[in-house]
């Protein structure tokens, strides 16, 4: 509340010291709430207990537009992966977040290629990575000829 009323040009410490005691306490309380909520959101929303739950939580987060949580869940799934296919699928899903949600095609392409480089993966992981790779090729080439190659 009071943080938004800071005077232009004053460092936050000077501005804070000019507040009354009641204003200071309210501002400090609000600041603590914001920090607490941020910690709970960051740590509480990520890292489901199993690979399958992490993938599902990542998919659910993506559906609601929460790309940060989706990426964190796919990272958790990657650490929980027990097979090459699980590893490749988690990487492919991370690539999907980057390509479809953040539109960073060069970065997404690297992840997709990393997933495809893993030997002996099942079609689900391969197709996920290939879809992302195709999206990256189409978006990087305005005439879409790169996707036809």
mmCIF file of C-alpha atoms in Angstrom:
data_model
loop_
_atom_site.group_PDB
_atom_site.id
_atom_site.type_symbol
_atom_site.label_atom_id
_atom_site.label_comp_id
_atom_site.label_asym_id
_atom_site.label_seq_id
_atom_site.Cartn_x
_atom_site.Cartn_y
_atom_site.Cartn_z
ATOM 1 C CA UNK A 1 0.000 0.000 0.000
ATOM 2 C CA UNK A 2 2.587 2.574 1.082
ATOM 3 C CA UNK A 3 5.287 1.203 -1.214
ATOM 4 C CA UNK A 4 3.369 2.581 -4.191
ATOM 5 C CA UNK A 5 3.443 6.084 -2.715
ATOM 6 C CA UNK A 6 7.234 6.415 -2.666
ATOM 7 C CA UNK A 7 8.468 9.868 -3.544
ATOM 8 C CA UNK A 8 10.285 10.133 -6.858
ATOM 9 C CA UNK A 9 14.032 10.263 -6.485
ATOM 10 C CA UNK A 10 14.178 9.098 -2.865
ATOM 11 C CA UNK A 11 15.980 5.866 -2.102
ATOM 12 C CA UNK A 12 13.655 3.327 -0.517
ATOM 13 C CA UNK A 13 15.574 3.405 2.787
ATOM 14 C CA UNK A 14 15.191 7.201 3.074
ATOM 15 C CA UNK A 15 11.537 7.025 2.120
ATOM 16 C CA UNK A 16 10.910 4.210 4.621
ATOM 17 C CA UNK A 17 12.589 6.164 7.440
ATOM 18 C CA UNK A 18 10.231 9.107 6.795
ATOM 19 C CA UNK A 19 7.132 7.015 7.517
ATOM 20 C CA UNK A 20 5.312 7.195 10.818
ATOM 21 C CA UNK A 21 5.568 4.215 13.125
ATOM 22 C CA UNK A 22 2.084 2.953 12.139
ATOM 23 C CA UNK A 23 2.836 3.357 8.438
ATOM 24 C CA UNK A 24 6.166 1.592 8.897
ATOM 25 C CA UNK A 25 4.559 -1.352 10.659
ATOM 26 C CA UNK A 26 1.843 -1.693 8.012
ATOM 27 C CA UNK A 27 4.385 -1.475 5.207
ATOM 28 C CA UNK A 28 6.644 -4.010 6.906
ATOM 29 C CA UNK A 29 3.685 -6.334 7.480
ATOM 30 C CA UNK A 30 2.633 -6.069 3.815
ATOM 31 C CA UNK A 31 6.207 -6.698 2.708
ATOM 32 C CA UNK A 32 6.407 -9.819 4.880
ATOM 33 C CA UNK A 33 3.138 -11.098 3.391
ATOM 34 C CA UNK A 34 4.405 -10.588 -0.147
ATOM 35 C CA UNK A 35 7.660 -12.412 0.615
ATOM 36 C CA UNK A 36 5.844 -15.264 2.376
ATOM 37 C CA UNK A 37 3.378 -15.677 -0.492
ATOM 38 C CA UNK A 38 6.214 -15.666 -3.004
ATOM 39 C CA UNK A 39 8.091 -18.383 -1.134
ATOM 40 C CA UNK A 40 4.985 -20.538 -0.788
ATOM 41 C CA UNK A 41 4.107 -20.052 -4.460
ATOM 42 C CA UNK A 42 7.595 -20.880 -5.697
ATOM 43 C CA UNK A 43 8.304 -23.821 -3.427
ATOM 44 C CA UNK A 44 4.800 -25.114 -2.814
ATOM 45 C CA UNK A 45 3.724 -25.260 -6.456
ATOM 46 C CA UNK A 46 6.698 -27.154 -7.804
ATOM 47 C CA UNK A 47 8.155 -30.607 -7.493
ATOM 48 C CA UNK A 48 5.388 -33.156 -7.281
ATOM 49 C CA UNK A 49 6.330 -36.399 -5.541
ATOM 50 C CA UNK A 50 6.617 -38.675 -8.615
ATOM 51 C CA UNK A 51 7.561 -38.435 -12.269
ATOM 52 C CA UNK A 52 3.963 -38.953 -13.408
ATOM 53 C CA UNK A 53 2.599 -36.405 -10.941
ATOM 54 C CA UNK A 54 5.241 -33.864 -11.979
ATOM 55 C CA UNK A 55 4.298 -34.271 -15.655
ATOM 56 C CA UNK A 56 0.605 -33.925 -14.829
ATOM 57 C CA UNK A 57 1.239 -30.875 -12.639
ATOM 58 C CA UNK A 58 3.318 -29.346 -15.442
ATOM 59 C CA UNK A 59 0.548 -29.992 -17.966
ATOM 60 C CA UNK A 60 -2.040 -28.509 -15.598
ATOM 61 C CA UNK A 61 0.115 -25.433 -15.000
ATOM 62 C CA UNK A 62 0.522 -24.931 -18.754
ATOM 63 C CA UNK A 63 -3.247 -25.138 -19.251
ATOM 64 C CA UNK A 64 -3.704 -22.238 -16.831
ATOM 65 C CA UNK A 65 -0.917 -20.211 -18.442
ATOM 66 C CA UNK A 66 1.520 -20.613 -15.560
ATOM 67 C CA UNK A 67 4.653 -21.277 -17.603
ATOM 68 C CA UNK A 68 7.001 -20.794 -14.639
ATOM 69 C CA UNK A 69 5.326 -23.571 -12.648
ATOM 70 C CA UNK A 70 5.062 -25.780 -15.726
ATOM 71 C CA UNK A 71 8.778 -25.438 -16.382
ATOM 72 C CA UNK A 72 9.573 -26.156 -12.719
ATOM 73 C CA UNK A 73 7.393 -29.279 -12.756
ATOM 74 C CA UNK A 74 9.013 -30.560 -15.945
ATOM 75 C CA UNK A 75 12.414 -29.913 -14.340
ATOM 76 C CA UNK A 76 11.273 -31.983 -11.360
ATOM 77 C CA UNK A 77 10.079 -34.733 -13.701
ATOM 78 C CA UNK A 78 13.475 -34.708 -15.361
ATOM 79 C CA UNK A 79 15.203 -35.366 -12.038
ATOM 80 C CA UNK A 80 12.672 -38.129 -11.276
ATOM 81 C CA UNK A 81 12.955 -39.828 -14.685
ATOM 82 C CA UNK A 82 13.911 -43.503 -14.477
ATOM 83 C CA UNK A 83 14.200 -44.338 -18.193
ATOM 84 C CA UNK A 84 15.574 -42.659 -21.326
ATOM 85 C CA UNK A 85 12.002 -42.204 -22.605
ATOM 86 C CA UNK A 86 10.897 -40.460 -19.404
ATOM 87 C CA UNK A 87 13.949 -38.206 -19.576
ATOM 88 C CA UNK A 88 13.333 -37.354 -23.242
ATOM 89 C CA UNK A 89 9.632 -36.687 -22.639
ATOM 90 C CA UNK A 90 10.370 -34.282 -19.774
ATOM 91 C CA UNK A 91 12.909 -32.434 -21.932
ATOM 92 C CA UNK A 92 10.432 -32.368 -24.824
ATOM 93 C CA UNK A 93 7.736 -30.898 -22.603
ATOM 94 C CA UNK A 94 10.182 -28.237 -21.403
ATOM 95 C CA UNK A 95 10.894 -27.469 -25.064
ATOM 96 C CA UNK A 96 7.141 -27.150 -25.678
ATOM 97 C CA UNK A 97 6.811 -24.545 -22.926
ATOM 98 C CA UNK A 98 9.668 -22.567 -24.413
ATOM 99 C CA UNK A 99 8.410 -22.793 -28.010
ATOM 100 C CA UNK A 100 4.655 -22.454 -27.623
ATOM 101 C CA UNK A 101 4.401 -20.298 -24.511
ATOM 102 C CA UNK A 102 7.469 -18.057 -24.470
ATOM 103 C CA UNK A 103 8.168 -18.124 -28.233
ATOM 104 C CA UNK A 104 11.933 -18.589 -27.748
ATOM 105 C CA UNK A 105 12.354 -20.835 -30.782
ATOM 106 C CA UNK A 106 16.156 -21.082 -30.865
ATOM 107 C CA UNK A 107 16.236 -22.127 -27.207
ATOM 108 C CA UNK A 108 13.335 -24.560 -27.650
ATOM 109 C CA UNK A 109 15.065 -26.113 -30.651
ATOM 110 C CA UNK A 110 18.100 -26.931 -28.495
ATOM 111 C CA UNK A 111 15.915 -28.721 -25.941
ATOM 112 C CA UNK A 112 14.028 -30.638 -28.642
ATOM 113 C CA UNK A 113 17.282 -31.721 -30.265
ATOM 114 C CA UNK A 114 18.612 -32.793 -26.852
ATOM 115 C CA UNK A 115 15.534 -34.979 -26.347
ATOM 116 C CA UNK A 116 15.879 -36.503 -29.807
ATOM 117 C CA UNK A 117 19.573 -37.272 -29.211
ATOM 118 C CA UNK A 118 18.688 -39.666 -26.384
ATOM 119 C CA UNK A 119 18.901 -43.203 -27.775
ATOM 120 C CA UNK A 120 16.174 -45.836 -27.518
ATOM 121 C CA UNK A 121 13.226 -43.569 -26.689
ATOM 122 C CA UNK A 122 9.588 -44.506 -27.235
ATOM 123 C CA UNK A 123 7.431 -42.733 -29.852
ATOM 124 C CA UNK A 124 5.638 -40.496 -27.309
ATOM 125 C CA UNK A 125 8.879 -38.757 -26.380
ATOM 126 C CA UNK A 126 10.105 -38.640 -29.984
ATOM 127 C CA UNK A 127 6.818 -37.184 -31.293
ATOM 128 C CA UNK A 128 6.702 -34.554 -28.538
ATOM 129 C CA UNK A 129 10.199 -33.363 -29.415
ATOM 130 C CA UNK A 130 9.523 -33.525 -33.173
ATOM 131 C CA UNK A 131 6.370 -31.402 -32.829
ATOM 132 C CA UNK A 132 8.379 -28.742 -31.024
ATOM 133 C CA UNK A 133 11.167 -28.948 -33.594
ATOM 134 C CA UNK A 134 8.647 -28.512 -36.433
ATOM 135 C CA UNK A 135 7.102 -25.517 -34.672
ATOM 136 C CA UNK A 136 10.539 -23.941 -34.283
ATOM 137 C CA UNK A 137 11.380 -24.497 -37.941
ATOM 138 C CA UNK A 138 8.076 -23.025 -39.102
ATOM 139 C CA UNK A 139 8.299 -19.954 -36.896
ATOM 140 C CA UNK A 140 11.962 -19.271 -37.717
ATOM 141 C CA UNK A 141 11.291 -19.463 -41.481
ATOM 142 C CA UNK A 142 8.506 -17.040 -42.458
ATOM 143 C CA UNK A 143 7.878 -18.875 -45.743
ATOM 144 C CA UNK A 144 7.663 -22.212 -43.862
ATOM 145 C CA UNK A 145 10.020 -23.952 -46.319
ATOM 146 C CA UNK A 146 12.308 -25.143 -43.515
ATOM 147 C CA UNK A 147 9.487 -27.244 -42.056
ATOM 148 C CA UNK A 148 9.042 -29.073 -45.377
ATOM 149 C CA UNK A 149 12.651 -30.324 -45.409
#
